[in-house]
Amino acid sequence: HRLETFANQAALMLERNQLMADRQTARLNVEAERLRNALLSSVSHDLRTPLASITGAASSLVQGEPALPAPIRMELARSIYEEASRLNRLVANLLDMTRLDSGALELKKEWYSLEEIAGSALHRLDEPLRAHPLTIHLPDALPLLFIDGVLIEQVLVNLVENALKYTPPGSPLTLSAEAGEGTLRVTLEDAGPGLPPGDDERIFDRFYRGAGTGTVGIGLGLSICRGFVEAHGGTIRARNRPGGGAAFTFEL
């Protein structure tokens, strides 16, 4: 009788464990389906929009009259270039998120100066930054960083792109850095509307889009920033500035 009681208890425990495993699997499947639907919904619009613009501009160039004015041809070519760049950034963000989710992200660390990383990131955004005055405060003799330069450069690119989405043309941006005890703190400040209450954490969630952008972007840029910074053992946060606007700070 005692052995039978032990056997029944063991059977109940195994059954309970199996039910818990099944429930966890079901929860993960539901979450995966939700993310898949969100991704497909976002990608179906955000990838097709630049493709439609590229196709339309290219068609106008190919089928246009021979006497099409040079300024119009230049404008069409510029549209193709800008939309292709946008498409490239969207695809890069999707690939980066895939690497983060699959655990395939491998850091290739070397010694870099922040000036080098920031200069390369801002050069990539030279065209959209022309509509925003940018102030840079990087103290002399900042310590070198032992980082994956490609990933941290992408963090800066995503932060600046995010600021450009949420701020009106002509509003200023400020990039600054500060050395601490064994750390380096980098901050990007804007003069936009700031963060809605409770968004200081949510904005780093994947597929989350803040108010005011409509359907621009697929909501992965800041999530990738957090993944890349945390992969380096760092932290990233957002806050509202006392005088208006938002500030994004990551620390390595």
PDB file of C-alpha atoms in Angstrom:
ATOM      1  CA  HIS A   1       0.000   0.000   0.000  1.00  0.00           C
ATOM      2  CA  ARG A   2       2.819   2.402   0.831  1.00  0.00           C
ATOM      3  CA  LEU A   3       4.594   1.601  -2.448  1.00  0.00           C
ATOM      4  CA  GLU A   4       1.348   2.168  -4.368  1.00  0.00           C
ATOM      5  CA  THR A   5       0.935   5.543  -2.634  1.00  0.00           C
ATOM      6  CA  PHE A   6       4.465   6.523  -3.613  1.00  0.00           C
ATOM      7  CA  ALA A   7       3.785   5.433  -7.198  1.00  0.00           C
ATOM      8  CA  ASN A   8       0.554   7.485  -7.338  1.00  0.00           C
ATOM      9  CA  GLN A   9       2.329  10.555  -5.973  1.00  0.00           C
ATOM     10  CA  ALA A  10       5.107  10.150  -8.510  1.00  0.00           C
ATOM     11  CA  ALA A  11       2.543   9.772 -11.305  1.00  0.00           C
ATOM     12  CA  LEU A  12       0.735  12.944 -10.175  1.00  0.00           C
ATOM     13  CA  MET A  13       4.012  14.837 -10.101  1.00  0.00           C
ATOM     14  CA  LEU A  14       4.964  13.674 -13.595  1.00  0.00           C
ATOM     15  CA  GLU A  15       1.501  14.532 -14.911  1.00  0.00           C
ATOM     16  CA  ARG A  16       1.672  17.979 -13.346  1.00  0.00           C
ATOM     17  CA  ASN A  17       5.105  18.591 -14.841  1.00  0.00           C
ATOM     18  CA  GLN A  18       3.843  17.516 -18.249  1.00  0.00           C
ATOM     19  CA  LEU A  19       0.853  19.842 -17.982  1.00  0.00           C
ATOM     20  CA  MET A  20       3.134  22.716 -17.011  1.00  0.00           C
ATOM     21  CA  ALA A  21       5.407  21.960 -19.966  1.00  0.00           C
ATOM     22  CA  ASP A  22       2.406  21.822 -22.316  1.00  0.00           C
ATOM     23  CA  ARG A  23       1.101  25.126 -20.964  1.00  0.00           C
ATOM     24  CA  GLN A  24       4.516  26.739 -21.404  1.00  0.00           C
ATOM     25  CA  THR A  25       4.740  25.432 -24.965  1.00  0.00           C
ATOM     26  CA  ALA A  26       1.257  26.750 -25.729  1.00  0.00           C
ATOM     27  CA  ARG A  27       2.157  30.149 -24.263  1.00  0.00           C
ATOM     28  CA  LEU A  28       5.332  30.313 -26.350  1.00  0.00           C
ATOM     29  CA  ASN A  29       3.412  29.336 -29.478  1.00  0.00           C
ATOM     30  CA  VAL A  30       0.856  32.076 -28.857  1.00  0.00           C
ATOM     31  CA  GLU A  31       3.631  34.618 -28.286  1.00  0.00           C
ATOM     32  CA  ALA A  32       5.473  33.478 -31.409  1.00  0.00           C
ATOM     33  CA  GLU A  33       2.284  33.759 -33.446  1.00  0.00           C
ATOM     34  CA  ARG A  34       1.639  37.244 -32.068  1.00  0.00           C
ATOM     35  CA  LEU A  35       5.154  38.371 -32.954  1.00  0.00           C
ATOM     36  CA  ARG A  36       4.890  36.746 -36.377  1.00  0.00           C
ATOM     37  CA  ASN A  37       1.625  38.561 -37.099  1.00  0.00           C
ATOM     38  CA  ALA A  38       3.056  41.856 -35.865  1.00  0.00           C
ATOM     39  CA  LEU A  39       6.157  41.377 -38.004  1.00  0.00           C
ATOM     40  CA  LEU A  40       4.186  40.469 -41.120  1.00  0.00           C
ATOM     41  CA  SER A  41       1.834  43.399 -40.587  1.00  0.00           C
ATOM     42  CA  SER A  42       4.721  45.806 -40.215  1.00  0.00           C
ATOM     43  CA  VAL A  43       6.881  44.365 -42.963  1.00  0.00           C
ATOM     44  CA  SER A  44       4.043  44.156 -45.482  1.00  0.00           C
ATOM     45  CA  HIS A  45       3.635  47.937 -45.266  1.00  0.00           C
ATOM     46  CA  ASP A  46       7.117  49.190 -44.491  1.00  0.00           C
ATOM     47  CA  LEU A  47       8.860  47.133 -47.145  1.00  0.00           C
ATOM     48  CA  ARG A  48       6.262  47.690 -49.842  1.00  0.00           C
ATOM     49  CA  THR A  49       6.136  51.461 -49.372  1.00  0.00           C
ATOM     50  CA  PRO A  50       9.769  52.164 -50.374  1.00  0.00           C
ATOM     51  CA  LEU A  51       9.542  49.522 -53.099  1.00  0.00           C
ATOM     52  CA  ALA A  52       6.501  51.287 -54.558  1.00  0.00           C
ATOM     53  CA  SER A  53       8.336  54.622 -54.471  1.00  0.00           C
ATOM     54  CA  ILE A  54      11.423  53.133 -56.122  1.00  0.00           C
ATOM     55  CA  THR A  55       9.327  51.445 -58.823  1.00  0.00           C
ATOM     56  CA  GLY A  56       7.350  54.606 -59.513  1.00  0.00           C
ATOM     57  CA  ALA A  57      10.434  56.842 -59.766  1.00  0.00           C
ATOM     58  CA  ALA A  58      12.338  54.331 -61.893  1.00  0.00           C
ATOM     59  CA  SER A  59       9.335  53.919 -64.199  1.00  0.00           C
ATOM     60  CA  SER A  60       9.151  57.679 -64.676  1.00  0.00           C
ATOM     61  CA  LEU A  61      12.832  57.758 -65.619  1.00  0.00           C
ATOM     62  CA  VAL A  62      12.575  54.828 -68.028  1.00  0.00           C
ATOM     63  CA  GLN A  63       9.325  55.856 -69.708  1.00  0.00           C
ATOM     64  CA  GLY A  64       9.754  59.619 -69.415  1.00  0.00           C
ATOM     65  CA  GLU A  65      10.087  61.917 -72.361  1.00  0.00           C
ATOM     66  CA  PRO A  66      13.656  62.416 -73.660  1.00  0.00           C
ATOM     67  CA  ALA A  67      13.323  66.107 -72.855  1.00  0.00           C
ATOM     68  CA  LEU A  68      12.488  65.454 -69.188  1.00  0.00           C
ATOM     69  CA  PRO A  69      14.034  68.428 -67.343  1.00  0.00           C
ATOM     70  CA  ALA A  70      17.287  67.747 -65.520  1.00  0.00           C
ATOM     71  CA  PRO A  71      15.927  68.904 -62.106  1.00  0.00           C
ATOM     72  CA  ILE A  72      13.062  66.407 -62.373  1.00  0.00           C
ATOM     73  CA  ARG A  73      15.442  63.596 -63.340  1.00  0.00           C
ATOM     74  CA  MET A  74      17.655  64.504 -60.383  1.00  0.00           C
ATOM     75  CA  GLU A  75      14.671  64.532 -58.024  1.00  0.00           C
ATOM     76  CA  LEU A  76      13.550  61.104 -59.237  1.00  0.00           C
ATOM     77  CA  ALA A  77      17.074  59.720 -58.843  1.00  0.00           C
ATOM     78  CA  ARG A  78      17.313  61.189 -55.334  1.00  0.00           C
ATOM     79  CA  SER A  79      13.970  59.586 -54.445  1.00  0.00           C
ATOM     80  CA  ILE A  80      15.240  56.197 -55.619  1.00  0.00           C
ATOM     81  CA  TYR A  81      18.431  56.592 -53.581  1.00  0.00           C
ATOM     82  CA  GLU A  82      16.640  57.680 -50.390  1.00  0.00           C
ATOM     83  CA  GLU A  83      13.979  54.957 -50.559  1.00  0.00           C
ATOM     84  CA  ALA A  84      16.608  52.301 -51.324  1.00  0.00           C
ATOM     85  CA  SER A  85      18.586  53.463 -48.282  1.00  0.00           C
ATOM     86  CA  ARG A  86      15.446  53.299 -46.160  1.00  0.00           C
ATOM     87  CA  LEU A  87      14.722  49.787 -47.446  1.00  0.00           C
ATOM     88  CA  ASN A  88      18.283  48.738 -46.645  1.00  0.00           C
ATOM     89  CA  ARG A  89      17.944  50.012 -43.056  1.00  0.00           C
ATOM     90  CA  LEU A  90      14.648  48.156 -42.583  1.00  0.00           C
ATOM     91  CA  VAL A  91      16.156  44.887 -43.800  1.00  0.00           C
ATOM     92  CA  ALA A  92      19.255  45.436 -41.637  1.00  0.00           C
ATOM     93  CA  ASN A  93      17.069  45.920 -38.557  1.00  0.00           C
ATOM     94  CA  LEU A  94      15.177  42.713 -39.305  1.00  0.00           C
ATOM     95  CA  LEU A  95      18.425  40.778 -39.708  1.00  0.00           C
ATOM     96  CA  ASP A  96      19.836  42.280 -36.505  1.00  0.00           C
ATOM     97  CA  MET A  97      16.751  41.267 -34.541  1.00  0.00           C
ATOM     98  CA  THR A  98      16.996  37.756 -35.982  1.00  0.00           C
ATOM     99  CA  ARG A  99      20.606  37.521 -34.777  1.00  0.00           C
ATOM    100  CA  LEU A 100      19.615  38.692 -31.310  1.00  0.00           C
ATOM    101  CA  ASP A 101      16.701  36.250 -31.058  1.00  0.00           C
ATOM    102  CA  SER A 102      18.677  33.272 -32.323  1.00  0.00           C
ATOM    103  CA  GLY A 103      21.612  33.883 -30.002  1.00  0.00           C
ATOM    104  CA  ALA A 104      23.893  34.054 -33.037  1.00  0.00           C
ATOM    105  CA  LEU A 105      25.235  37.496 -32.126  1.00  0.00           C
ATOM    106  CA  GLU A 106      29.002  37.289 -31.724  1.00  0.00           C
ATOM    107  CA  LEU A 107      30.869  40.359 -30.527  1.00  0.00           C
ATOM    108  CA  LYS A 108      34.007  41.191 -32.487  1.00  0.00           C
ATOM    109  CA  LYS A 109      35.627  43.526 -30.004  1.00  0.00           C
ATOM    110  CA  GLU A 110      38.486  45.875 -30.731  1.00  0.00           C
ATOM    111  CA  TRP A 111      39.698  49.187 -29.301  1.00  0.00           C
ATOM    112  CA  TYR A 112      37.803  52.180 -30.680  1.00  0.00           C
ATOM    113  CA  SER A 113      37.519  55.865 -29.907  1.00  0.00           C
ATOM    114  CA  LEU A 114      34.015  57.277 -29.512  1.00  0.00           C
ATOM    115  CA  GLU A 115      34.904  60.056 -31.968  1.00  0.00           C
ATOM    116  CA  GLU A 116      35.567  57.432 -34.656  1.00  0.00           C
ATOM    117  CA  ILE A 117      32.314  55.573 -34.015  1.00  0.00           C
ATOM    118  CA  ALA A 118      30.213  58.741 -33.803  1.00  0.00           C
ATOM    119  CA  GLY A 119      31.786  60.220 -36.933  1.00  0.00           C
ATOM    120  CA  SER A 120      31.031  57.118 -38.969  1.00  0.00           C
ATOM    121  CA  ALA A 121      27.430  56.933 -37.683  1.00  0.00           C
ATOM    122  CA  LEU A 122      26.706  60.604 -38.391  1.00  0.00           C
ATOM    123  CA  HIS A 123      28.260  60.351 -41.847  1.00  0.00           C
ATOM    124  CA  ARG A 124      25.745  57.639 -42.712  1.00  0.00           C
ATOM    125  CA  LEU A 125      22.927  60.031 -41.768  1.00  0.00           C
ATOM    126  CA  ASP A 126      24.387  63.104 -43.420  1.00  0.00           C
ATOM    127  CA  GLU A 127      21.381  63.689 -45.708  1.00  0.00           C
ATOM    128  CA  PRO A 128      18.526  63.502 -43.136  1.00  0.00           C
ATOM    129  CA  LEU A 129      20.573  65.432 -40.562  1.00  0.00           C
ATOM    130  CA  ARG A 130      20.719  68.461 -42.831  1.00  0.00           C
ATOM    131  CA  ALA A 131      17.267  69.444 -41.569  1.00  0.00           C
ATOM    132  CA  HIS A 132      18.418  69.471 -37.920  1.00  0.00           C
ATOM    133  CA  PRO A 133      21.185  71.531 -36.316  1.00  0.00           C
ATOM    134  CA  LEU A 134      23.450  69.100 -34.476  1.00  0.00           C
ATOM    135  CA  THR A 135      25.689  70.041 -31.553  1.00  0.00           C
ATOM    136  CA  ILE A 136      28.428  67.611 -30.464  1.00  0.00           C
ATOM    137  CA  HIS A 137      30.055  67.725 -27.037  1.00  0.00           C
ATOM    138  CA  LEU A 138      32.830  65.126 -26.823  1.00  0.00           C
ATOM    139  CA  PRO A 139      35.468  65.983 -24.213  1.00  0.00           C
ATOM    140  CA  ASP A 140      39.123  65.625 -25.073  1.00  0.00           C
ATOM    141  CA  ALA A 141      40.967  62.494 -24.027  1.00  0.00           C
ATOM    142  CA  LEU A 142      37.913  60.254 -23.725  1.00  0.00           C
ATOM    143  CA  PRO A 143      38.922  56.675 -22.878  1.00  0.00           C
ATOM    144  CA  LEU A 144      39.029  54.083 -25.629  1.00  0.00           C
ATOM    145  CA  LEU A 145      36.239  51.512 -25.752  1.00  0.00           C
ATOM    146  CA  PHE A 146      36.788  47.764 -26.138  1.00  0.00           C
ATOM    147  CA  ILE A 147      33.648  47.096 -28.179  1.00  0.00           C
ATOM    148  CA  ASP A 148      32.194  45.725 -31.379  1.00  0.00           C
ATOM    149  CA  GLY A 149      32.404  48.961 -33.344  1.00  0.00           C
ATOM    150  CA  VAL A 150      29.848  47.929 -35.973  1.00  0.00           C
ATOM    151  CA  LEU A 151      27.177  47.238 -33.348  1.00  0.00           C
ATOM    152  CA  ILE A 152      27.736  50.393 -31.303  1.00  0.00           C
ATOM    153  CA  GLU A 153      27.765  52.459 -34.487  1.00  0.00           C
ATOM    154  CA  GLN A 154      24.375  50.941 -35.300  1.00  0.00           C
ATOM    155  CA  VAL A 155      23.144  51.923 -31.823  1.00  0.00           C
ATOM    156  CA  LEU A 156      24.015  55.560 -32.557  1.00  0.00           C
ATOM    157  CA  VAL A 157      22.440  55.389 -36.020  1.00  0.00           C
ATOM    158  CA  ASN A 158      19.189  53.982 -34.623  1.00  0.00           C
ATOM    159  CA  LEU A 159      19.049  56.568 -31.834  1.00  0.00           C
ATOM    160  CA  VAL A 160      19.546  59.464 -34.247  1.00  0.00           C
ATOM    161  CA  GLU A 161      17.021  58.037 -36.723  1.00  0.00           C
ATOM    162  CA  ASN A 162      14.511  57.694 -33.910  1.00  0.00           C
ATOM    163  CA  ALA A 163      15.046  61.330 -32.921  1.00  0.00           C
ATOM    164  CA  LEU A 164      14.586  62.453 -36.528  1.00  0.00           C
ATOM    165  CA  LYS A 165      11.229  60.662 -36.712  1.00  0.00           C
ATOM    166  CA  TYR A 166       9.812  62.332 -33.610  1.00  0.00           C
ATOM    167  CA  THR A 167      11.126  65.876 -33.953  1.00  0.00           C
ATOM    168  CA  PRO A 168      10.073  68.611 -36.384  1.00  0.00           C
ATOM    169  CA  PRO A 169      12.552  69.839 -39.016  1.00  0.00           C
ATOM    170  CA  GLY A 170      14.796  72.551 -37.702  1.00  0.00           C
ATOM    171  CA  SER A 171      14.736  71.344 -34.098  1.00  0.00           C
ATOM    172  CA  PRO A 172      18.198  70.815 -32.605  1.00  0.00           C
ATOM    173  CA  LEU A 173      19.909  67.597 -31.547  1.00  0.00           C
ATOM    174  CA  THR A 174      22.777  67.269 -29.092  1.00  0.00           C
ATOM    175  CA  LEU A 175      25.226  64.373 -28.836  1.00  0.00           C
ATOM    176  CA  SER A 176      27.417  64.325 -25.746  1.00  0.00           C
ATOM    177  CA  ALA A 177      29.613  61.946 -23.778  1.00  0.00           C
ATOM    178  CA  GLU A 178      30.915  61.752 -20.242  1.00  0.00           C
ATOM    179  CA  ALA A 179      33.566  59.488 -18.753  1.00  0.00           C
ATOM    180  CA  GLY A 180      32.918  57.892 -15.354  1.00  0.00           C
ATOM    181  CA  GLU A 181      34.717  55.407 -13.148  1.00  0.00           C
ATOM    182  CA  GLY A 182      35.461  52.690 -15.670  1.00  0.00           C
ATOM    183  CA  THR A 183      32.452  53.659 -17.817  1.00  0.00           C
ATOM    184  CA  LEU A 184      31.564  55.926 -20.700  1.00  0.00           C
ATOM    185  CA  ARG A 185      28.113  57.504 -20.899  1.00  0.00           C
ATOM    186  CA  VAL A 186      26.750  58.662 -24.266  1.00  0.00           C
ATOM    187  CA  THR A 187      23.604  60.799 -24.509  1.00  0.00           C
ATOM    188  CA  LEU A 188      21.510  61.963 -27.453  1.00  0.00           C
ATOM    189  CA  GLU A 189      19.066  64.769 -26.651  1.00  0.00           C
ATOM    190  CA  ASP A 190      16.323  66.178 -28.861  1.00  0.00           C
ATOM    191  CA  ALA A 191      13.874  69.062 -28.676  1.00  0.00           C
ATOM    192  CA  GLY A 192      10.772  67.134 -29.690  1.00  0.00           C
ATOM    193  CA  PRO A 193       7.521  66.509 -27.818  1.00  0.00           C
ATOM    194  CA  GLY A 194       9.152  64.177 -25.290  1.00  0.00           C
ATOM    195  CA  LEU A 195       8.009  60.756 -24.108  1.00  0.00           C
ATOM    196  CA  PRO A 196       4.395  60.041 -23.141  1.00  0.00           C
ATOM    197  CA  PRO A 197       3.959  58.882 -19.523  1.00  0.00           C
ATOM    198  CA  GLY A 198       5.036  55.260 -19.107  1.00  0.00           C
ATOM    199  CA  ASP A 199       6.835  55.080 -22.458  1.00  0.00           C
ATOM    200  CA  ASP A 200      10.349  55.348 -21.025  1.00  0.00           C
ATOM    201  CA  GLU A 201      10.511  51.533 -20.838  1.00  0.00           C
ATOM    202  CA  ARG A 202       7.954  50.477 -23.458  1.00  0.00           C
ATOM    203  CA  ILE A 203       9.757  52.246 -26.283  1.00  0.00           C
ATOM    204  CA  PHE A 204      12.510  49.621 -26.061  1.00  0.00           C
ATOM    205  CA  ASP A 205      10.004  46.796 -26.699  1.00  0.00           C
ATOM    206  CA  ARG A 206      10.041  45.287 -30.154  1.00  0.00           C
ATOM    207  CA  PHE A 207       7.356  46.436 -32.599  1.00  0.00           C
ATOM    208  CA  TYR A 208       6.360  49.275 -30.269  1.00  0.00           C
ATOM    209  CA  ARG A 209       5.731  52.571 -32.028  1.00  0.00           C
ATOM    210  CA  GLY A 210       5.306  55.771 -30.123  1.00  0.00           C
ATOM    211  CA  ALA A 211       2.457  58.165 -30.809  1.00  0.00           C
ATOM    212  CA  GLY A 212       2.918  60.592 -33.641  1.00  0.00           C
ATOM    213  CA  THR A 213       4.781  58.462 -36.196  1.00  0.00           C
ATOM    214  CA  GLY A 214       1.817  56.822 -37.857  1.00  0.00           C
ATOM    215  CA  THR A 215       3.138  53.763 -39.646  1.00  0.00           C
ATOM    216  CA  VAL A 216       6.717  54.968 -40.040  1.00  0.00           C
ATOM    217  CA  GLY A 217       9.159  52.216 -39.094  1.00  0.00           C
ATOM    218  CA  ILE A 218       8.525  48.746 -37.770  1.00  0.00           C
ATOM    219  CA  GLY A 219       9.359  49.431 -34.135  1.00  0.00           C
ATOM    220  CA  LEU A 220      12.657  47.561 -33.963  1.00  0.00           C
ATOM    221  CA  GLY A 221      15.278  50.315 -33.856  1.00  0.00           C
ATOM    222  CA  LEU A 222      15.294  50.984 -30.111  1.00  0.00           C
ATOM    223  CA  SER A 223      14.810  47.318 -29.269  1.00  0.00           C
ATOM    224  CA  ILE A 224      17.970  46.558 -31.260  1.00  0.00           C
ATOM    225  CA  CYS A 225      19.774  49.362 -29.413  1.00  0.00           C
ATOM    226  CA  ARG A 226      18.963  47.707 -26.107  1.00  0.00           C
ATOM    227  CA  GLY A 227      20.004  44.277 -27.364  1.00  0.00           C
ATOM    228  CA  PHE A 228      23.360  45.505 -28.684  1.00  0.00           C
ATOM    229  CA  VAL A 229      24.155  47.591 -25.580  1.00  0.00           C
ATOM    230  CA  GLU A 230      23.190  44.807 -23.174  1.00  0.00           C
ATOM    231  CA  ALA A 231      25.265  42.336 -25.211  1.00  0.00           C
ATOM    232  CA  HIS A 232      28.233  44.532 -24.218  1.00  0.00           C
ATOM    233  CA  GLY A 233      27.191  44.416 -20.558  1.00  0.00           C
ATOM    234  CA  GLY A 234      25.925  48.003 -20.703  1.00  0.00           C
ATOM    235  CA  THR A 235      22.629  49.740 -20.001  1.00  0.00           C
ATOM    236  CA  ILE A 236      20.363  52.075 -21.951  1.00  0.00           C
ATOM    237  CA  ARG A 237      17.504  54.261 -20.772  1.00  0.00           C
ATOM    238  CA  ALA A 238      15.276  57.108 -21.886  1.00  0.00           C
ATOM    239  CA  ARG A 239      13.871  60.089 -20.021  1.00  0.00           C
ATOM    240  CA  ASN A 240      12.184  63.420 -20.600  1.00  0.00           C
ATOM    241  CA  ARG A 241      14.319  66.530 -20.417  1.00  0.00           C
ATOM    242  CA  PRO A 242      13.267  69.236 -17.938  1.00  0.00           C
ATOM    243  CA  GLY A 243      13.167  71.853 -20.691  1.00  0.00           C
ATOM    244  CA  GLY A 244      11.276  69.654 -23.158  1.00  0.00           C
ATOM    245  CA  GLY A 245      12.284  66.883 -25.484  1.00  0.00           C
ATOM    246  CA  ALA A 246      13.719  63.443 -24.763  1.00  0.00           C
ATOM    247  CA  ALA A 247      17.170  62.136 -23.866  1.00  0.00           C
ATOM    248  CA  PHE A 248      18.511  58.651 -24.612  1.00  0.00           C
ATOM    249  CA  THR A 249      21.559  57.523 -22.682  1.00  0.00           C
ATOM    250  CA  PHE A 250      23.589  54.337 -22.976  1.00  0.00           C
ATOM    251  CA  GLU A 251      26.506  53.428 -20.766  1.00  0.00           C
ATOM    252  CA  LEU A 252      29.355  51.073 -21.573  1.00  0.00           C
TER     253      LEU A 252
END
